[in-house]
Coordinates of C-alpha atoms and ligand atoms in Angstrom, one line a residue:
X1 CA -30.7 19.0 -10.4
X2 CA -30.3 18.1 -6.7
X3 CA -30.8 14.4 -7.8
X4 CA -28.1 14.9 -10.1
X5 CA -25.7 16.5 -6.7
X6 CA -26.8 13.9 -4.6
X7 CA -25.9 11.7 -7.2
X8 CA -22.0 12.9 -7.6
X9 CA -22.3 13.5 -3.7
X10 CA -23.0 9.5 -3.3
X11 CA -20.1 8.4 -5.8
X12 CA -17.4 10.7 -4.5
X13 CA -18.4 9.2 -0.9
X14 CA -18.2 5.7 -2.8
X15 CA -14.8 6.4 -4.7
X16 CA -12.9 8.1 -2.0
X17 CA -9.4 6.1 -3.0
X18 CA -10.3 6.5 -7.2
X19 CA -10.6 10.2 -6.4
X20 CA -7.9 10.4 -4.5
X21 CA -5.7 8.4 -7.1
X22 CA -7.1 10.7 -9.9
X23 CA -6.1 13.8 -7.9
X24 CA -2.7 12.6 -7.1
X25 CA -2.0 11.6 -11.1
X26 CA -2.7 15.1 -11.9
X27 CA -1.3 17.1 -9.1
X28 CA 2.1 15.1 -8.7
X29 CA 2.9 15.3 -12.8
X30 CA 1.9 18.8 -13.0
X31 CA 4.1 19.6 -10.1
X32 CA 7.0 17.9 -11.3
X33 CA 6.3 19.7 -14.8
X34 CA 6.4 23.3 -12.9
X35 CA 9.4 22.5 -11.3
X36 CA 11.2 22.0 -14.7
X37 CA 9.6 25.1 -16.2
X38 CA 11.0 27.2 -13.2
X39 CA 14.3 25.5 -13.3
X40 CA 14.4 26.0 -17.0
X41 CA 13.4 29.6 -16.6
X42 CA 16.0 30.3 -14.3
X43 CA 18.8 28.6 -16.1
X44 CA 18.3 30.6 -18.9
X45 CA 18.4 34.0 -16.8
X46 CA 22.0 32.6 -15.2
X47 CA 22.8 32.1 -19.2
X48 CA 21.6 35.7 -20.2
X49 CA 23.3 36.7 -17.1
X50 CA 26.7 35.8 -18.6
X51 CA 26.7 36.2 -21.8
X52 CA 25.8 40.0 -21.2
X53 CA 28.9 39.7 -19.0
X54 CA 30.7 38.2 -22.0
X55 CA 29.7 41.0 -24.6
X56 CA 30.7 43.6 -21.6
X57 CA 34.0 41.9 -21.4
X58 CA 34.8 41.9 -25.0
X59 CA 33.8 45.4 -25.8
X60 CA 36.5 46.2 -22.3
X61 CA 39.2 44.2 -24.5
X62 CA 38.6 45.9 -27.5
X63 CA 38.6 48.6 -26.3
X64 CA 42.2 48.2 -24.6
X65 CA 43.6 46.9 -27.9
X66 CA 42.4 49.8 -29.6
X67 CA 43.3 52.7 -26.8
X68 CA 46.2 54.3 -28.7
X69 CA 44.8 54.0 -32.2
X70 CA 41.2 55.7 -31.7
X71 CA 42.2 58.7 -33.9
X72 CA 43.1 57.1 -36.6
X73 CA 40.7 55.4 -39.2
X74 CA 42.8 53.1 -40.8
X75 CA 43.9 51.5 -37.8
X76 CA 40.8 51.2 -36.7
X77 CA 39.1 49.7 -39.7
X78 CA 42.5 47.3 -40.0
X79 CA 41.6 46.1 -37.0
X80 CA 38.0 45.3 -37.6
X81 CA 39.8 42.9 -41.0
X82 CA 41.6 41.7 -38.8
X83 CA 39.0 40.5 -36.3
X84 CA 36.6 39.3 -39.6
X85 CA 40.1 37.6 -41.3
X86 CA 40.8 35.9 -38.1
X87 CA 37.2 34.8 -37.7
X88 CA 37.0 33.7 -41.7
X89 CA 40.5 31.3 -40.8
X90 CA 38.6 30.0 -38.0
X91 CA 35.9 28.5 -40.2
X92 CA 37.9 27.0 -42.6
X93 CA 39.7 25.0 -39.9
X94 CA 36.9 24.0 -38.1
X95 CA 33.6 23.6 -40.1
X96 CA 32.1 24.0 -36.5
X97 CA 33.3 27.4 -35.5
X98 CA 30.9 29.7 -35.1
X99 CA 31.5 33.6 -34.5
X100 CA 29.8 35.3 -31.7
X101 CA 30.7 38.5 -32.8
X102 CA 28.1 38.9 -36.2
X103 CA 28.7 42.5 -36.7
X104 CA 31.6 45.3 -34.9
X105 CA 31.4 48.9 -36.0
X106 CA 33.0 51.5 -34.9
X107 CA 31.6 55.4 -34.9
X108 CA 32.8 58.8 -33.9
X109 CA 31.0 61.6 -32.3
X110 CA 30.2 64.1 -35.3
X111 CA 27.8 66.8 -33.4
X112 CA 24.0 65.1 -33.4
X113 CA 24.8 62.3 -34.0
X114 CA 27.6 59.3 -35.0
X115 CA 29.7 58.4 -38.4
X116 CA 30.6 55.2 -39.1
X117 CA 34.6 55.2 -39.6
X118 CA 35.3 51.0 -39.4
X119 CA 32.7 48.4 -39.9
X120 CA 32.4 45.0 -41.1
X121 CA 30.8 46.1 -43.9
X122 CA 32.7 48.6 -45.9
X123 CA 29.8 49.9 -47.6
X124 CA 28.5 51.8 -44.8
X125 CA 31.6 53.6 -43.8
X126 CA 30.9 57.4 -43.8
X127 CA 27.2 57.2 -43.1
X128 CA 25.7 58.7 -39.9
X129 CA 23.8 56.7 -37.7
X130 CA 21.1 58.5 -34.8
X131 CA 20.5 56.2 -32.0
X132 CA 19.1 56.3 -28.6
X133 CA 21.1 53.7 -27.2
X134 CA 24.0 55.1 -29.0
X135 CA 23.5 58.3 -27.2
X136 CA 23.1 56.9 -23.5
X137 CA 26.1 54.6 -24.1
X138 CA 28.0 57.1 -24.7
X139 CA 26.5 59.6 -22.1
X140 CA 26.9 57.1 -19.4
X141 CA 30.4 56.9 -19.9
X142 CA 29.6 53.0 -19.1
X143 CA 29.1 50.1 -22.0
X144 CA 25.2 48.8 -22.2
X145 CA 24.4 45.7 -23.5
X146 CA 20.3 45.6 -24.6
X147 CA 19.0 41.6 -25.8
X148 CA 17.7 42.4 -28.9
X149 CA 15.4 38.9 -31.1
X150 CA 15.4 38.6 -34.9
X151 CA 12.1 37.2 -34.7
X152 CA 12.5 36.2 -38.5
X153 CA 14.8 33.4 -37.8
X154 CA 13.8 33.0 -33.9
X155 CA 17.6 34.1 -32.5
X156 CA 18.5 36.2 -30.2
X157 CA 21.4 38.6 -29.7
X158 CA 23.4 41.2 -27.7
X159 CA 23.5 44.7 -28.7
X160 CA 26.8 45.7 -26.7
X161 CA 27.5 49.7 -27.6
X162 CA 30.4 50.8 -25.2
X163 CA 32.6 54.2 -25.5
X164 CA 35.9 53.6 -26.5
X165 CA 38.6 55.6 -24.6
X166 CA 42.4 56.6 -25.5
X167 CA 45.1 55.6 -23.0
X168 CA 44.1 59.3 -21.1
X169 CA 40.3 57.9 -20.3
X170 CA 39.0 60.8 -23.0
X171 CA 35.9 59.2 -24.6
X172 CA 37.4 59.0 -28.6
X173 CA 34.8 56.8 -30.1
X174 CA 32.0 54.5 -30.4
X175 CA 32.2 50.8 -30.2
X176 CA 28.9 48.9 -31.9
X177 CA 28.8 45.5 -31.2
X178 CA 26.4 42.6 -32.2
X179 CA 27.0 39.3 -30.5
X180 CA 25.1 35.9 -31.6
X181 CA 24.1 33.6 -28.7
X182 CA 23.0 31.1 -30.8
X183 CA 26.3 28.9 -29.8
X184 CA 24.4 28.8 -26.0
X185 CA 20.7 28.8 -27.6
X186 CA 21.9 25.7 -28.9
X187 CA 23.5 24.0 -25.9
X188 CA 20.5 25.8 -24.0
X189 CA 17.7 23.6 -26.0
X190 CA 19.9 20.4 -25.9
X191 CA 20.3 20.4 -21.9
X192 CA 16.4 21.5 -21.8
X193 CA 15.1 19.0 -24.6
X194 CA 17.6 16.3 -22.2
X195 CA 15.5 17.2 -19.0
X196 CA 11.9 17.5 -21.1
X197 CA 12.8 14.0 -22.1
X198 CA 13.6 12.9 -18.5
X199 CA 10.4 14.9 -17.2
X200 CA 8.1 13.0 -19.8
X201 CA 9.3 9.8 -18.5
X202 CA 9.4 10.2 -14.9
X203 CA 6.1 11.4 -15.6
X204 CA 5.0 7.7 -17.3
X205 CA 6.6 6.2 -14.7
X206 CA 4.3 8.3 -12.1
X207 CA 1.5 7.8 -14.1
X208 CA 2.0 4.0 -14.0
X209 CA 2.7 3.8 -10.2
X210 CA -0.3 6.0 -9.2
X211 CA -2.0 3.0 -11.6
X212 CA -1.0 0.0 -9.9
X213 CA -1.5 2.2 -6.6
X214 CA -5.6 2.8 -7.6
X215 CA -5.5 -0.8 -8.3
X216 CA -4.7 -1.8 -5.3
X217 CA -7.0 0.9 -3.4
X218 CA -9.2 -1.1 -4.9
X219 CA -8.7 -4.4 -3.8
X220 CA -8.6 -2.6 -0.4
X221 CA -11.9 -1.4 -1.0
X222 CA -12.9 -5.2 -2.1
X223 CA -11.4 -6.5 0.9
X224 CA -13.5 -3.7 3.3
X225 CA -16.5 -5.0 0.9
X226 CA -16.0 -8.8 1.9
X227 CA -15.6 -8.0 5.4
X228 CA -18.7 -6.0 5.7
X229 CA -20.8 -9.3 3.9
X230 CA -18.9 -11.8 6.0
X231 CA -20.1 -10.2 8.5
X232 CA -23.3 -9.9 7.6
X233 CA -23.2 -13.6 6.7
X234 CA -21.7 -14.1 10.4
X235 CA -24.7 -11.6 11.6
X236 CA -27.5 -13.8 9.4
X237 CA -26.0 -17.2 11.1
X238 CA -26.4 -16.2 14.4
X239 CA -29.7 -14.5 14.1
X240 CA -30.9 -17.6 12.3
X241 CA -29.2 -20.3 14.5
X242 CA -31.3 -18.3 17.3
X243 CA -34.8 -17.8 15.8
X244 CA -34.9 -22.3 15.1
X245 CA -33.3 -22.8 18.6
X246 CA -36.7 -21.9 20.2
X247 CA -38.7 -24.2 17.9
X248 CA -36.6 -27.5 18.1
X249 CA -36.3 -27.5 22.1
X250 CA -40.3 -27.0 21.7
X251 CA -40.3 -30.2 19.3
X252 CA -37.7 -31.9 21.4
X253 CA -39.4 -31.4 24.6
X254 CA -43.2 -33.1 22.5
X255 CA -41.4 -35.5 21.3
X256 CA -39.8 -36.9 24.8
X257 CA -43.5 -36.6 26.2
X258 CA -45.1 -38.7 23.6
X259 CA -42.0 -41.3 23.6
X260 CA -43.1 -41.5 27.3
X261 CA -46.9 -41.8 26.8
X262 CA -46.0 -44.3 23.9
X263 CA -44.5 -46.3 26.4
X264 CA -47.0 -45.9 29.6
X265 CA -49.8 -47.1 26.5
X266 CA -47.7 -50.1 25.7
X267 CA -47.1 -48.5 22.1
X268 CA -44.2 -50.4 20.2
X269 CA -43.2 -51.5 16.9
X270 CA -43.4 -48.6 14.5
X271 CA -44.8 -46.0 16.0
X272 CA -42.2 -45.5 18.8
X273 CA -39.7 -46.3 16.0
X274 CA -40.7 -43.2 14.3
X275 CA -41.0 -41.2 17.7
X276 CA -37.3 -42.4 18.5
X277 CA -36.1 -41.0 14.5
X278 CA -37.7 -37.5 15.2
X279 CA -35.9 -37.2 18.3
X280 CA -32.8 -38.1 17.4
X281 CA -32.5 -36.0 14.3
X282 CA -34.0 -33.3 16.5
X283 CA -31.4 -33.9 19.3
X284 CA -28.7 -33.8 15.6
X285 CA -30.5 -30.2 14.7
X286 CA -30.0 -28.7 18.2
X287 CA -26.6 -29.7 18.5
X288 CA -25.8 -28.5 15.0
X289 CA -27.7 -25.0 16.3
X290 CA -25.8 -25.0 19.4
X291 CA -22.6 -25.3 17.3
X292 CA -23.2 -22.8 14.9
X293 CA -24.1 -20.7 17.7
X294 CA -21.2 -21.2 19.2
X295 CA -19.5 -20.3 16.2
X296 CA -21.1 -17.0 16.0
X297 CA -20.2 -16.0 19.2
X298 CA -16.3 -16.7 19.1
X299 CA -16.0 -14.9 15.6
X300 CA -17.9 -12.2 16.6
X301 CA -15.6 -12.1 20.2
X302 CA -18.7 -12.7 21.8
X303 CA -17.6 -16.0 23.6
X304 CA -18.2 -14.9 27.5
X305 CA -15.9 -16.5 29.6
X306 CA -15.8 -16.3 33.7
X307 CA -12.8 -17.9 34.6
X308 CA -11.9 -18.7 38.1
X309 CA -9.7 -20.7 40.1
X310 CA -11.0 -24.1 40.6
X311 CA -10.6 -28.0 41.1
X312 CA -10.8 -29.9 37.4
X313 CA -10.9 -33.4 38.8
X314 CA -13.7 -33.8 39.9
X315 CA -15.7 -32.3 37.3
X316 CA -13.2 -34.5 34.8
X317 CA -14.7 -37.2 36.7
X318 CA -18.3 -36.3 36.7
X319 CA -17.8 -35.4 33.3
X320 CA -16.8 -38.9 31.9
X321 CA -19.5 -41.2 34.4
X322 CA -22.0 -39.1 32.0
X323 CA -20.5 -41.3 29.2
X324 CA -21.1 -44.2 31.1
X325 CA -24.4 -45.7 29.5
X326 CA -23.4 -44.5 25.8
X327 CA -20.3 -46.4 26.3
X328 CA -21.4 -49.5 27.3
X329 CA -24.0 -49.6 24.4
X330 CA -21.3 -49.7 22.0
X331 CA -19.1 -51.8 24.3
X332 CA -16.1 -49.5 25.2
X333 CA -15.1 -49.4 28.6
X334 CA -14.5 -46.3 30.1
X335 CA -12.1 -44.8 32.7
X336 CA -10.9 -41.9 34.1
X337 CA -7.9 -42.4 36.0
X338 CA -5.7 -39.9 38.8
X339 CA -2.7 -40.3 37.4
X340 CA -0.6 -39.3 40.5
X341 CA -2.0 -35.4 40.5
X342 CA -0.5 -33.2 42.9
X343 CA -2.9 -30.2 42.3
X344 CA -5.8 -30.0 39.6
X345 CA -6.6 -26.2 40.5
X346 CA -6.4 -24.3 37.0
X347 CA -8.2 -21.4 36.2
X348 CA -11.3 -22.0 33.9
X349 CA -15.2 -21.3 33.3
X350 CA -17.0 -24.5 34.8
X351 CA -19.7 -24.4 31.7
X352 CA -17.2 -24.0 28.9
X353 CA -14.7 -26.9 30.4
X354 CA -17.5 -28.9 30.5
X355 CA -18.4 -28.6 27.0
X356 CA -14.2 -29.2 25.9
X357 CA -14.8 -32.5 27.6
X358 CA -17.6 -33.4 26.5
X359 CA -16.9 -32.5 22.8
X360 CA -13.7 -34.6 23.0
X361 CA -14.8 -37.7 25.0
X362 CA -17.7 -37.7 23.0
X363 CA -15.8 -38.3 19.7
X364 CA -13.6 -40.7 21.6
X365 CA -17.0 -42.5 22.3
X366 CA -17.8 -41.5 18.7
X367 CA -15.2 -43.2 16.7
X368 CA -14.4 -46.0 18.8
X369 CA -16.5 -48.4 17.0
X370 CA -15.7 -50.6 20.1
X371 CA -12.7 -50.9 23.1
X372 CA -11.3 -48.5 25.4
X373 CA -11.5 -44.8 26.4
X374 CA -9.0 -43.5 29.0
X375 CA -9.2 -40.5 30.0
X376 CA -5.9 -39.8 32.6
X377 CA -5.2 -36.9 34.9
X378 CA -1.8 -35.5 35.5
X379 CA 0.1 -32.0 36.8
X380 CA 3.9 -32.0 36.1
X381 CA 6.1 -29.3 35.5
X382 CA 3.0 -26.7 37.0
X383 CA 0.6 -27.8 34.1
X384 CA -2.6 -29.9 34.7
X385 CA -2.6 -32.3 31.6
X386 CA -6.1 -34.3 30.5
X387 CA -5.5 -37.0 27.8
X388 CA -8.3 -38.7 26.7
X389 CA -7.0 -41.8 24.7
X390 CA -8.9 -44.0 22.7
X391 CA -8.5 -47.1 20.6
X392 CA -10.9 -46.2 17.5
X393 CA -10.7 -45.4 13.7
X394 CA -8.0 -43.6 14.6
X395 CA -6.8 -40.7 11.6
X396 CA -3.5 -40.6 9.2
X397 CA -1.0 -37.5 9.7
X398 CA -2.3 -35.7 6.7
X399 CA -5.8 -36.1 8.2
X400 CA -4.7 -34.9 11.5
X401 CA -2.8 -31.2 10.2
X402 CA -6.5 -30.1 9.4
X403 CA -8.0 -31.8 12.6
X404 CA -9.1 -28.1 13.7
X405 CA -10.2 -26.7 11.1
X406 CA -13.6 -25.5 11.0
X407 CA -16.0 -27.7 9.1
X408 CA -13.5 -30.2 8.3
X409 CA -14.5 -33.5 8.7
X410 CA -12.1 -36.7 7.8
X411 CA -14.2 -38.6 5.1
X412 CA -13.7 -42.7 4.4
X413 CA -15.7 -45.3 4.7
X414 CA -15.5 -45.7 8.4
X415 CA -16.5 -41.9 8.5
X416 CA -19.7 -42.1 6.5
X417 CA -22.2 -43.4 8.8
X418 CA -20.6 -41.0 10.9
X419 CA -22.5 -38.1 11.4
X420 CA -21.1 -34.6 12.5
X421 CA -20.9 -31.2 11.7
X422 CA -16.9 -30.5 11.6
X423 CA -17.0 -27.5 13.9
X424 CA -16.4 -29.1 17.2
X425 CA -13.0 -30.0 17.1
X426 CA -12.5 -25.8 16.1
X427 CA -15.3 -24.7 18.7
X428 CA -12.8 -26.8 21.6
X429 CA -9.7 -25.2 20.4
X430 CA -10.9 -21.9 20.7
X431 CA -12.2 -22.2 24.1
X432 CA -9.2 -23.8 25.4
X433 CA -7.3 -21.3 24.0
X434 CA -9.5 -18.4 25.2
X435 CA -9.4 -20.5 28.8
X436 CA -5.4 -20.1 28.4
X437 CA -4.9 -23.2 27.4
X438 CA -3.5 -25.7 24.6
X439 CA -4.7 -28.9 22.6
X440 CA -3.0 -31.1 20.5
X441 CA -3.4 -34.7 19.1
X442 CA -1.8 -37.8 17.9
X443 CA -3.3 -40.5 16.4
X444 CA -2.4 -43.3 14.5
X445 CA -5.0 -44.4 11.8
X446 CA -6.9 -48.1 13.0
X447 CA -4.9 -48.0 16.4
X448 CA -6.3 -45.1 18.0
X449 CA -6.0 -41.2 18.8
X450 CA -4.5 -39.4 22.0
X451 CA -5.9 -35.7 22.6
X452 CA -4.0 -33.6 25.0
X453 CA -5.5 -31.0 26.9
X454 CA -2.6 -28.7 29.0
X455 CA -3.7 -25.7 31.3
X456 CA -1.3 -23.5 33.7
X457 CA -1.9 -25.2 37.6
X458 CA -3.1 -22.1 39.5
X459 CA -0.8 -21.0 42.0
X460 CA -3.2 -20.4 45.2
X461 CA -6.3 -22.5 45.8
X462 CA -9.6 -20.7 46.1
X463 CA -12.7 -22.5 44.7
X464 CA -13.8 -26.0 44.8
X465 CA -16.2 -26.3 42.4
Ligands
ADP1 P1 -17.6 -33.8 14.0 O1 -18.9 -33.2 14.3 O2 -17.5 -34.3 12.6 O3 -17.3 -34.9 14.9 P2 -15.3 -32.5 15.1 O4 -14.8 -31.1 14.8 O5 -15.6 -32.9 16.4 O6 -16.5 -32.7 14.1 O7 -14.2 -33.5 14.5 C1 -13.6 -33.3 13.2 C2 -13.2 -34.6 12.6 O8 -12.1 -35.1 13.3 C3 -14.3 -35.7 12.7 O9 -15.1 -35.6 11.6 C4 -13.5 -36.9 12.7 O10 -13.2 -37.4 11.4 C5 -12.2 -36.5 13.4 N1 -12.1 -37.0 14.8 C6 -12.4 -36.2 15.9 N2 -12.1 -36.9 17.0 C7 -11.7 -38.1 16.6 C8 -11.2 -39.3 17.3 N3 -11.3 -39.4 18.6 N4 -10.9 -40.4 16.5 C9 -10.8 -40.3 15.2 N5 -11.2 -39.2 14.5 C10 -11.6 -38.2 15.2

C-alpha cells in the first residue's frame, strides 16, 4: 500500500505539467459549461418574468373591454366567440399563428363557490367550479398568475385568474385564463440549443489547445531532460579529462628521462625512435586533455580570469621567440614586428593571453607548410591590434564562417597529416572574448590567413608585466 503511494507520489512529482494540463482540460470546460447553465437559468426566469407580466396585462385589458357588460351573460359569452373567431381567422391566414390564450372562462360568484357563465367551451356553461386559487384571486382583489406544466406533452402554462370589475370598481365576476408559452418555449430552446452548440465547440477548441499546450510542456520537460545529461556529459568530461591528466604528465615526464639516458648511453636507431613516438603522441594526449579541459571550464563558467592592466608587447614578443626553433625546422621565418605602437597597455590575464597567442601562432607555424609568419603590433583609434599573418594552406570563405566552431576542423588533403583537435580556434575566442576582446580572420585559400586580435588600450598605466 505505501509502495503503491509512493508510487503515485513519484509520478505526480514527475508529471507536474501533464497534471497540470489534465486539471486545466477539465476545470476550464466545466467552468465555461456552468457559466451557460447559469446564464441559461437566468434567461429563462427574465422569460417567466414577462410573460407572467403578459398574462397580468391581458387579463387588465379584458377586463376594461368588458367593464360595462359584466352583468350580462350574452355579452360576455359574445365576447369570448369573438376572441376564439378572431383567433380561428388568424390561423387560417397564417398557418404559423399560434394562440397564447388556450382557454378564457369567465365565472360569477354564486355563494361557495363559482358558475361558469362564458367559456370557450360551451358545454361547460352553468357548471360550478370550487377552486382555491379562484378564491384568493378573487379575495385579493388583485389578478394571480400560478405556472402550471402539462407534464404529458412537456409544456408549460399560465393560469392567470383575475376579478373582473364594472366601470364603479365593484368586483362583478371571475376572469379564468390559460395562456400557452409554448410560442417562447420554442424561441427559448432555439437561442439555448444556439449557445449549447457554441459551448460544445469552444469547448473542442479548449480541449485541442490545452492539447498542443501538454505537448509542448512536454518538449519543455525534454529540453530540462537534455540539459540535465549535457550536463552531466559536460560534468563526465571534466572529471575524466582530470583523472588521465595525472597519468600522462607521469608518462611524459619517464619518457623525457629515458630519451635523455638513451642519449648519455649513445642509444640510437630504433629504440630512441620509438622513445621520440611515445612522447610525442603523449605531448598530442596532454594537449588534447588540456583542451577538453579547457572546454569544461568555459561551459561550465568556470574559466577564472584575473585581468589587470598591463604591457602586451613584450610578452607578444617573448611569446613568438618561443616559436623560434619550431619555425626554423620547417623553414618559416618568423617576426614580430612594433608596428609604430603608441601604448600596448590593455587589460588582460597574463596566463590566458599567453595561451591566445600561442594557440594562434602555433597554427600559423602549423599550416604554413613553409614561408613567413608576421606577427605585427599596432594601437590606433584606442585599440591594441595583434595580427599574426601567415603565408600557408590558407582556407576558402565557406571554410572560414565555421572557423570557430568547436570541433570543427577544415578537412582536404593538405589538412590530413594535420593533426588537431578542432577546439582551439573556439577555446581562443572565448577567452578573448571573456578578456573583452574580439577575433576575426581572413584568409585566402593557398595564399595565406590574417588573424586579428583587437583589445580596448587601457586608459592609465599600472603594471608592467
Ligand atoms: P586544430 O586543433 O585542428 O588546429 P583549431 O581550432 O586551432 O583546431 O583550428 C580549427 C581549424 O582551422 C584547423 O583544423 C585548420 O583547418 C584551420 N586553421 C586554423 N588556423 C589556421 C591557419 N593559420 N591557416 C589555415 N588554417 C587554419
Amino acid at each position: 500500500m505505501e509502495n503503491k503511494l509512493s508510487k503515485i507520489n513519484n509520478f505526480l512529482k514527475d508529471n507536474k505539467q501533464f497534471i497540470y494540463s489534465v486539471v486545466l482540460m477539465l476545470v476550464i470546460p466545466s467552468v465555461i459549461i456552468f457559466n451557460t447553465w447559469l446564464f441559461s437559468q437566468s434567461f429563462k426566469e427574465t422569460v417567466d418574468q414577462s410573460l407572467r407580466d403578459k398574462a397580468v396585462g391581458i387579463s387588465q385589458s379584458i377586463n376594461i373591454s368588458l367593464a360595462d357588460e359584466l352583468d350580462s351573460q350574452e355579452k360576455l359569452q359574445s365576447y369570448v366567440n369573438n376572441w376564439k373567431k378572431f383567433s380561428a381567422n388568424q390561423e387560417l391566414i397564417d398557418e404559423k399563428y399560434e394562440d397564447d390564450v388556450v382557454a378564457l372562462d369567465i365565472f360569477y360568484k354564486n355563494d361557495e363557490n363559482f358558475k361558469l357563465v362564458a367559456s370557450f367551451d360551451k358545454d361547460k356553461i352553468g357548471q360550478s367550479y370550487d377552486s382555491m386559487a379562484y378564491v384568493i384571486a378573487w379575495n385579493s382583489n388583485w389578478p394571480s398568475a400560478q405556472k402550471i406544466i402539462d407534464h404529458s406533452n412537456n409544456k408549460y402554462y399560465w393560469l392567470v385568474v383575475s376579478p373582473l370589475k364594472n366601470s364603479f370598481g365593484e368586483k362583478q365576476a371571475l376572469l379564468v385564463m390559460t395562456i400557452s408559452a409554448s410560442a417562447i418555449d420554442t424561441s427559448l430552446s432555439v437561442a439555448l440549443t444556439r449557445s449549447y452548440i457554441v459551448l460544445i465547440f469552444s469547448v473542442i477548441v479548449i480541449i485541442l489547445l490545452l492539447f498542443a499546450n501538454s505537448r509542448l510542456f512536454e518538449h519543455a520537460l525534454l529540453y530540462q531532460k537534455i540539459k540535465e545529461i549535457d550536463q552531466m556529459k559536460d560534468e563526465f568530461i571534466s572529471m575524466a579529462s582530470h583523472e588521465l591528466r595525472t597519468p600522462v604528465t607521469v608518462i611524459r615526464g619517464y619518457v623525457v628521462m629515458l630519451i635523455d639516458d638513451a642519449k648519455k648511453m649513445s642509444i640510437t636507431g630504433e629504440a630512441l625512435e620509438y622513445l621520440n613516438t611515445i612522447k610525442i603522441s603523449t605531448e598530442r594526449l596532454g594537449d588534447l586533455i588540456e583542451d577538453l579541459l579547457n572546454v569544461s571550464r568555459i561551459e561550465q563558467g568556470r574559466m577564472k580570469i584575473e585581468s589587470q592592466i598591463m604591457d602586451a608587447y613584450p610578452i607578444i614578443e617573448r611569446t613568438v621567440s618561443q616559436f623560434s626553433v619550431q619555425a626554423k625546422e620547417k623553414n618559416i621565418v618568423l617576426s614580430c614586428i612594433n608596428d609604430g605602437l603608441e601604448s600596448s597597455m590593455i587589460n588582460i590575464d597574463k596566463d590566458r593571453f599567453e595561451q591566445v597567442l600561442i594557440n594562434i601562432i602555433g597554427n600559423a607555424i602549423k599550416y604554413t607548410p613553409s614561408g613567413n609568419v608576421d606577427v605585427k603590433v599596432r594601437s590606433k583609434n584606442d585599440s591594441l591590434f595583434i595580427l599574426v599573418k601567415d603565408s600557408g594552406i590558407g582556407m576558402t570563405a565557406k571554410e572560414r564562417e565555421r572557423l570557430f566552431e568547436k570541433f570543427y576542423r577544415v578537412k582536404n588533403p593538405k589538412t590530413d597529416s594535420i593533426v588537431g583537435t578542432g577546439l582551439g580556434l573556439w577555446i581562443t575566442k572565448q577567452i578573448v572574448e571573456l578578456m573583452g576582446g574580439s577575433i576575426s580572420v581572413d584568409s585566402m585559400e593557398g595564399v595565406g590567413s590574417l588573424f586579428t586580435i583587437e583589445f580596448p588600450l587601457a586608459k592609465e598605466k599600472q603594471k608592467e608585466p
